[in-house]
Amino acid sequence: MFPMITTLEELHRVRKLVSGAKQRLAKEGKRFADVPIGLMVEVPAAAISIDSMLPQVDFVSIGSNDLVQYLMAADRDNPKVAHLCQPLAPAVLRVLTDVVRKCNAAGRTVTVCGEMAGQPRAFALLLGMGVRSFSMSPAFIPYIKECGKHLSIADAEKILQHALTLHTTGRVKHYLTEQLKRLSP
């Protein structure tokens, strides 16, 4: 999986490097596996142009920490602007929804990793978007499993549709908190 890809040209270059490595190994008589090529979507340019990159990859992983930081143009480690790095911000949700839908339409597995994958409110939205693979800290797994027990895909899709109509992060958070309380009292 290749990180920080911003253009299709970069993706072509890394595929060429992989192909060259395979040719060298074959020439040397060394065995190697045919490894799937993945793209880490963590740069807004990759998210925006995902449809042109999908034919070049076998799978996609969304690096939510970096993608949120770069979409919101705020350093998550800077206390003066870290509050802007909100994975539930309407702009982030719209971009993620678009990326996930395009990946699913192209038949590419899409995983979400980073802090967002382990947040129950975000989990509901990601499930509604069509994400079925999550990479998170082991400490979050019990919470997400519990959330998943009470949340159907149909419910998650309805929750997402309404959340996408909300215009502030505060409203999205409030709505999600209320929905999760309703589903799992």
PDB file of C-alpha atoms in Angstrom:
ATOM      1  CA  MET A   1       0.000   0.000   0.000  1.00  0.00           C
ATOM      2  CA  PHE A   2       1.385   3.351  -1.021  1.00  0.00           C
ATOM      3  CA  PRO A   3       0.887   6.402   1.225  1.00  0.00           C
ATOM      4  CA  MET A   4       0.642  10.104   0.432  1.00  0.00           C
ATOM      5  CA  ILE A   5      -0.166   9.637  -3.253  1.00  0.00           C
ATOM      6  CA  THR A   6      -1.449  12.906  -4.678  1.00  0.00           C
ATOM      7  CA  THR A   7      -1.526  12.349  -8.435  1.00  0.00           C
ATOM      8  CA  LEU A   8      -2.189   9.585 -10.915  1.00  0.00           C
ATOM      9  CA  GLU A   9       1.350  10.101 -12.242  1.00  0.00           C
ATOM     10  CA  GLU A  10       2.780   9.183  -8.827  1.00  0.00           C
ATOM     11  CA  LEU A  11       0.683   6.052  -8.784  1.00  0.00           C
ATOM     12  CA  HIS A  12       1.941   5.131 -12.257  1.00  0.00           C
ATOM     13  CA  ARG A  13       5.541   5.623 -11.055  1.00  0.00           C
ATOM     14  CA  VAL A  14       5.154   3.388  -8.000  1.00  0.00           C
ATOM     15  CA  ARG A  15       3.468   0.701 -10.101  1.00  0.00           C
ATOM     16  CA  LYS A  16       6.419   0.908 -12.489  1.00  0.00           C
ATOM     17  CA  LEU A  17       8.809   0.475  -9.547  1.00  0.00           C
ATOM     18  CA  VAL A  18       6.905  -2.592  -8.363  1.00  0.00           C
ATOM     19  CA  SER A  19       6.945  -4.018 -11.882  1.00  0.00           C
ATOM     20  CA  GLY A  20      10.690  -3.402 -12.145  1.00  0.00           C
ATOM     21  CA  ALA A  21      11.290  -5.139  -8.809  1.00  0.00           C
ATOM     22  CA  LYS A  22       9.282  -8.158 -10.005  1.00  0.00           C
ATOM     23  CA  GLN A  23      11.285  -8.303 -13.237  1.00  0.00           C
ATOM     24  CA  ARG A  24      14.592  -8.176 -11.322  1.00  0.00           C
ATOM     25  CA  LEU A  25      13.479 -10.931  -8.955  1.00  0.00           C
ATOM     26  CA  ALA A  26      12.312 -13.085 -11.877  1.00  0.00           C
ATOM     27  CA  LYS A  27      15.607 -12.489 -13.701  1.00  0.00           C
ATOM     28  CA  GLU A  28      17.504 -13.556 -10.576  1.00  0.00           C
ATOM     29  CA  GLY A  29      15.336 -16.684 -10.335  1.00  0.00           C
ATOM     30  CA  LYS A  30      13.909 -15.642  -6.998  1.00  0.00           C
ATOM     31  CA  ARG A  31      10.360 -16.494  -6.063  1.00  0.00           C
ATOM     32  CA  PHE A  32       7.924 -13.763  -5.134  1.00  0.00           C
ATOM     33  CA  ALA A  33       4.232 -13.368  -4.543  1.00  0.00           C
ATOM     34  CA  ASP A  34       1.964 -11.303  -6.720  1.00  0.00           C
ATOM     35  CA  VAL A  35       1.144  -8.696  -4.099  1.00  0.00           C
ATOM     36  CA  PRO A  36      -2.004  -6.570  -4.452  1.00  0.00           C
ATOM     37  CA  ILE A  37      -1.378  -2.842  -4.872  1.00  0.00           C
ATOM     38  CA  GLY A  38      -3.146  -0.518  -2.461  1.00  0.00           C
ATOM     39  CA  LEU A  39      -3.621   3.214  -2.160  1.00  0.00           C
ATOM     40  CA  MET A  40      -3.723   5.095   1.149  1.00  0.00           C
ATOM     41  CA  VAL A  41      -6.101   8.006   0.684  1.00  0.00           C
ATOM     42  CA  GLU A  42      -4.895  10.656   3.102  1.00  0.00           C
ATOM     43  CA  VAL A  43      -4.386  13.637   0.816  1.00  0.00           C
ATOM     44  CA  PRO A  44      -7.395  15.632  -0.454  1.00  0.00           C
ATOM     45  CA  ALA A  45      -6.092  15.476  -4.030  1.00  0.00           C
ATOM     46  CA  ALA A  46      -6.309  11.667  -3.952  1.00  0.00           C
ATOM     47  CA  ALA A  47      -9.801  11.789  -2.453  1.00  0.00           C
ATOM     48  CA  ILE A  48     -11.014  14.209  -5.107  1.00  0.00           C
ATOM     49  CA  SER A  49      -9.523  12.230  -7.990  1.00  0.00           C
ATOM     50  CA  ILE A  50     -10.188   8.746  -6.574  1.00  0.00           C
ATOM     51  CA  ASP A  51     -12.185   7.636  -9.612  1.00  0.00           C
ATOM     52  CA  SER A  52      -9.153   8.043 -11.897  1.00  0.00           C
ATOM     53  CA  MET A  53      -6.893   6.175  -9.447  1.00  0.00           C
ATOM     54  CA  LEU A  54      -9.146   3.190  -8.752  1.00  0.00           C
ATOM     55  CA  PRO A  55      -8.319   1.322 -11.988  1.00  0.00           C
ATOM     56  CA  GLN A  56      -4.666   1.329 -10.876  1.00  0.00           C
ATOM     57  CA  VAL A  57      -5.174  -0.288  -7.452  1.00  0.00           C
ATOM     58  CA  ASP A  58      -6.604  -3.437  -5.899  1.00  0.00           C
ATOM     59  CA  PHE A  59      -7.721  -1.889  -2.611  1.00  0.00           C
ATOM     60  CA  VAL A  60      -7.971   1.431  -0.773  1.00  0.00           C
ATOM     61  CA  SER A  61      -7.382   2.459   2.803  1.00  0.00           C
ATOM     62  CA  ILE A  62      -8.535   5.853   4.026  1.00  0.00           C
ATOM     63  CA  GLY A  63      -6.081   7.357   6.501  1.00  0.00           C
ATOM     64  CA  SER A  64      -8.635   9.360   8.435  1.00  0.00           C
ATOM     65  CA  ASN A  65      -6.229  11.221  10.737  1.00  0.00           C
ATOM     66  CA  ASP A  66      -4.217  12.790   7.920  1.00  0.00           C
ATOM     67  CA  LEU A  67      -7.146  13.217   5.547  1.00  0.00           C
ATOM     68  CA  VAL A  68      -9.172  15.113   8.159  1.00  0.00           C
ATOM     69  CA  GLN A  69      -6.170  17.274   9.060  1.00  0.00           C
ATOM     70  CA  TYR A  70      -5.436  18.168   5.450  1.00  0.00           C
ATOM     71  CA  LEU A  71      -9.081  18.694   4.480  1.00  0.00           C
ATOM     72  CA  MET A  72      -9.568  21.065   7.400  1.00  0.00           C
ATOM     73  CA  ALA A  73      -6.178  22.754   6.832  1.00  0.00           C
ATOM     74  CA  ALA A  74      -5.371  22.515  10.532  1.00  0.00           C
ATOM     75  CA  ASP A  75      -2.475  20.831  12.310  1.00  0.00           C
ATOM     76  CA  ARG A  76      -3.963  18.392  14.798  1.00  0.00           C
ATOM     77  CA  ASP A  77      -0.899  18.841  17.026  1.00  0.00           C
ATOM     78  CA  ASN A  78      -1.241  22.623  17.196  1.00  0.00           C
ATOM     79  CA  PRO A  79      -3.436  23.576  20.177  1.00  0.00           C
ATOM     80  CA  LYS A  80      -4.513  26.797  18.456  1.00  0.00           C
ATOM     81  CA  VAL A  81      -6.201  24.999  15.543  1.00  0.00           C
ATOM     82  CA  ALA A  82      -6.506  21.336  16.621  1.00  0.00           C
ATOM     83  CA  HIS A  83     -10.197  21.905  17.401  1.00  0.00           C
ATOM     84  CA  LEU A  84     -10.783  22.193  13.646  1.00  0.00           C
ATOM     85  CA  CYS A  85      -9.640  18.604  13.030  1.00  0.00           C
ATOM     86  CA  GLN A  86     -13.102  17.102  13.354  1.00  0.00           C
ATOM     87  CA  PRO A  87     -13.830  13.826  11.551  1.00  0.00           C
ATOM     88  CA  LEU A  88     -17.556  14.568  11.874  1.00  0.00           C
ATOM     89  CA  ALA A  89     -17.297  17.923  10.084  1.00  0.00           C
ATOM     90  CA  PRO A  90     -19.825  18.109   7.215  1.00  0.00           C
ATOM     91  CA  ALA A  91     -17.088  18.668   4.615  1.00  0.00           C
ATOM     92  CA  VAL A  92     -15.204  15.570   5.796  1.00  0.00           C
ATOM     93  CA  LEU A  93     -18.359  13.473   5.699  1.00  0.00           C
ATOM     94  CA  ARG A  94     -19.144  14.545   2.146  1.00  0.00           C
ATOM     95  CA  VAL A  95     -15.634  13.730   0.920  1.00  0.00           C
ATOM     96  CA  LEU A  96     -15.590  10.351   2.678  1.00  0.00           C
ATOM     97  CA  THR A  97     -19.025   9.443   1.351  1.00  0.00           C
ATOM     98  CA  ASP A  98     -17.889  10.190  -2.184  1.00  0.00           C
ATOM     99  CA  VAL A  99     -14.648   8.196  -1.849  1.00  0.00           C
ATOM    100  CA  VAL A 100     -16.333   5.160  -0.274  1.00  0.00           C
ATOM    101  CA  ARG A 101     -19.147   5.085  -2.826  1.00  0.00           C
ATOM    102  CA  LYS A 102     -16.704   5.282  -5.729  1.00  0.00           C
ATOM    103  CA  CYS A 103     -14.526   2.529  -4.246  1.00  0.00           C
ATOM    104  CA  ASN A 104     -17.531   0.267  -3.741  1.00  0.00           C
ATOM    105  CA  ALA A 105     -18.863   1.003  -7.236  1.00  0.00           C
ATOM    106  CA  ALA A 106     -15.473   0.036  -8.676  1.00  0.00           C
ATOM    107  CA  GLY A 107     -15.381  -3.178  -6.636  1.00  0.00           C
ATOM    108  CA  ARG A 108     -12.415  -2.094  -4.539  1.00  0.00           C
ATOM    109  CA  THR A 109     -12.247  -2.973  -0.865  1.00  0.00           C
ATOM    110  CA  VAL A 110     -12.083   0.179   1.230  1.00  0.00           C
ATOM    111  CA  THR A 111     -10.854   0.251   4.820  1.00  0.00           C
ATOM    112  CA  VAL A 112     -10.884   3.185   7.205  1.00  0.00           C
ATOM    113  CA  CYS A 113      -8.010   3.462   9.637  1.00  0.00           C
ATOM    114  CA  GLY A 114      -7.121   6.045  12.240  1.00  0.00           C
ATOM    115  CA  GLU A 115      -8.992   7.459  15.185  1.00  0.00           C
ATOM    116  CA  MET A 116     -12.218   7.829  13.244  1.00  0.00           C
ATOM    117  CA  ALA A 117     -12.509   4.051  12.764  1.00  0.00           C
ATOM    118  CA  GLY A 118     -12.763   3.551  16.526  1.00  0.00           C
ATOM    119  CA  GLN A 119     -15.363   6.216  17.311  1.00  0.00           C
ATOM    120  CA  PRO A 120     -18.931   4.853  17.693  1.00  0.00           C
ATOM    121  CA  ARG A 121     -20.554   7.978  16.206  1.00  0.00           C
ATOM    122  CA  ALA A 122     -18.236   7.853  13.202  1.00  0.00           C
ATOM    123  CA  PHE A 123     -18.701   4.080  12.916  1.00  0.00           C
ATOM    124  CA  ALA A 124     -22.424   4.564  12.326  1.00  0.00           C
ATOM    125  CA  LEU A 125     -21.732   6.974   9.469  1.00  0.00           C
ATOM    126  CA  LEU A 126     -18.943   4.901   7.926  1.00  0.00           C
ATOM    127  CA  LEU A 127     -21.144   1.811   7.987  1.00  0.00           C
ATOM    128  CA  GLY A 128     -23.877   3.841   6.287  1.00  0.00           C
ATOM    129  CA  MET A 129     -21.400   4.953   3.622  1.00  0.00           C
ATOM    130  CA  GLY A 130     -20.583   1.338   2.788  1.00  0.00           C
ATOM    131  CA  VAL A 131     -17.357   0.773   4.731  1.00  0.00           C
ATOM    132  CA  ARG A 132     -17.123  -2.837   5.891  1.00  0.00           C
ATOM    133  CA  SER A 133     -13.499  -2.966   6.987  1.00  0.00           C
ATOM    134  CA  PHE A 134     -12.071  -0.973   9.885  1.00  0.00           C
ATOM    135  CA  SER A 135      -8.553  -0.723  11.272  1.00  0.00           C
ATOM    136  CA  MET A 136      -8.384   0.592  14.821  1.00  0.00           C
ATOM    137  CA  SER A 137      -6.555   0.381  18.097  1.00  0.00           C
ATOM    138  CA  PRO A 138      -7.460  -2.862  19.896  1.00  0.00           C
ATOM    139  CA  ALA A 139      -8.776  -0.810  22.830  1.00  0.00           C
ATOM    140  CA  PHE A 140     -11.682   0.438  20.664  1.00  0.00           C
ATOM    141  CA  ILE A 141     -12.795  -2.957  19.356  1.00  0.00           C
ATOM    142  CA  PRO A 142     -15.196  -3.786  22.242  1.00  0.00           C
ATOM    143  CA  TYR A 143     -16.965  -0.424  21.878  1.00  0.00           C
ATOM    144  CA  ILE A 144     -17.355  -0.788  18.128  1.00  0.00           C
ATOM    145  CA  LYS A 145     -18.553  -4.388  18.472  1.00  0.00           C
ATOM    146  CA  GLU A 146     -21.177  -3.269  20.976  1.00  0.00           C
ATOM    147  CA  CYS A 147     -22.256  -0.465  18.659  1.00  0.00           C
ATOM    148  CA  GLY A 148     -22.452  -2.892  15.747  1.00  0.00           C
ATOM    149  CA  LYS A 149     -24.761  -5.226  17.688  1.00  0.00           C
ATOM    150  CA  HIS A 150     -27.419  -2.525  17.855  1.00  0.00           C
ATOM    151  CA  LEU A 151     -26.968  -0.931  14.440  1.00  0.00           C
ATOM    152  CA  SER A 152     -28.295  -2.392  11.206  1.00  0.00           C
ATOM    153  CA  ILE A 153     -26.918  -1.315   7.857  1.00  0.00           C
ATOM    154  CA  ALA A 154     -30.343   0.106   6.978  1.00  0.00           C
ATOM    155  CA  ASP A 155     -30.313   2.203  10.166  1.00  0.00           C
ATOM    156  CA  ALA A 156     -26.762   3.351   9.461  1.00  0.00           C
ATOM    157  CA  GLU A 157     -27.733   4.396   5.924  1.00  0.00           C
ATOM    158  CA  LYS A 158     -30.683   6.432   7.245  1.00  0.00           C
ATOM    159  CA  ILE A 159     -28.489   8.047   9.882  1.00  0.00           C
ATOM    160  CA  LEU A 160     -25.914   8.966   7.227  1.00  0.00           C
ATOM    161  CA  GLN A 161     -28.524  10.456   4.902  1.00  0.00           C
ATOM    162  CA  HIS A 162     -29.801  12.744   7.626  1.00  0.00           C
ATOM    163  CA  ALA A 163     -26.302  13.619   8.886  1.00  0.00           C
ATOM    164  CA  LEU A 164     -25.357  14.736   5.366  1.00  0.00           C
ATOM    165  CA  THR A 165     -28.113  17.358   5.518  1.00  0.00           C
ATOM    166  CA  LEU A 166     -26.655  18.974   8.643  1.00  0.00           C
ATOM    167  CA  HIS A 167     -24.410  21.998   8.213  1.00  0.00           C
ATOM    168  CA  THR A 168     -22.350  22.140  11.418  1.00  0.00           C
ATOM    169  CA  THR A 169     -20.129  19.692  13.246  1.00  0.00           C
ATOM    170  CA  GLY A 170     -22.000  20.406  16.465  1.00  0.00           C
ATOM    171  CA  ARG A 171     -25.323  19.429  14.913  1.00  0.00           C
ATOM    172  CA  VAL A 172     -23.826  16.271  13.426  1.00  0.00           C
ATOM    173  CA  LYS A 173     -22.377  15.250  16.802  1.00  0.00           C
ATOM    174  CA  HIS A 174     -25.626  15.983  18.641  1.00  0.00           C
ATOM    175  CA  TYR A 175     -27.692  14.066  16.091  1.00  0.00           C
ATOM    176  CA  LEU A 176     -25.361  11.045  16.203  1.00  0.00           C
ATOM    177  CA  THR A 177     -25.317  10.996  19.995  1.00  0.00           C
ATOM    178  CA  GLU A 178     -29.139  10.984  20.047  1.00  0.00           C
ATOM    179  CA  GLN A 179     -29.323   8.229  17.423  1.00  0.00           C
ATOM    180  CA  LEU A 180     -26.850   5.994  19.242  1.00  0.00           C
ATOM    181  CA  LYS A 181     -28.756   6.483  22.528  1.00  0.00           C
ATOM    182  CA  ARG A 182     -31.971   5.535  20.735  1.00  0.00           C
ATOM    183  CA  LEU A 183     -30.462   2.409  19.189  1.00  0.00           C
ATOM    184  CA  SER A 184     -28.501   1.301  22.242  1.00  0.00           C
ATOM    185  CA  PRO A 185     -30.086   2.725  25.400  1.00  0.00           C
TER     186      PRO A 185
END
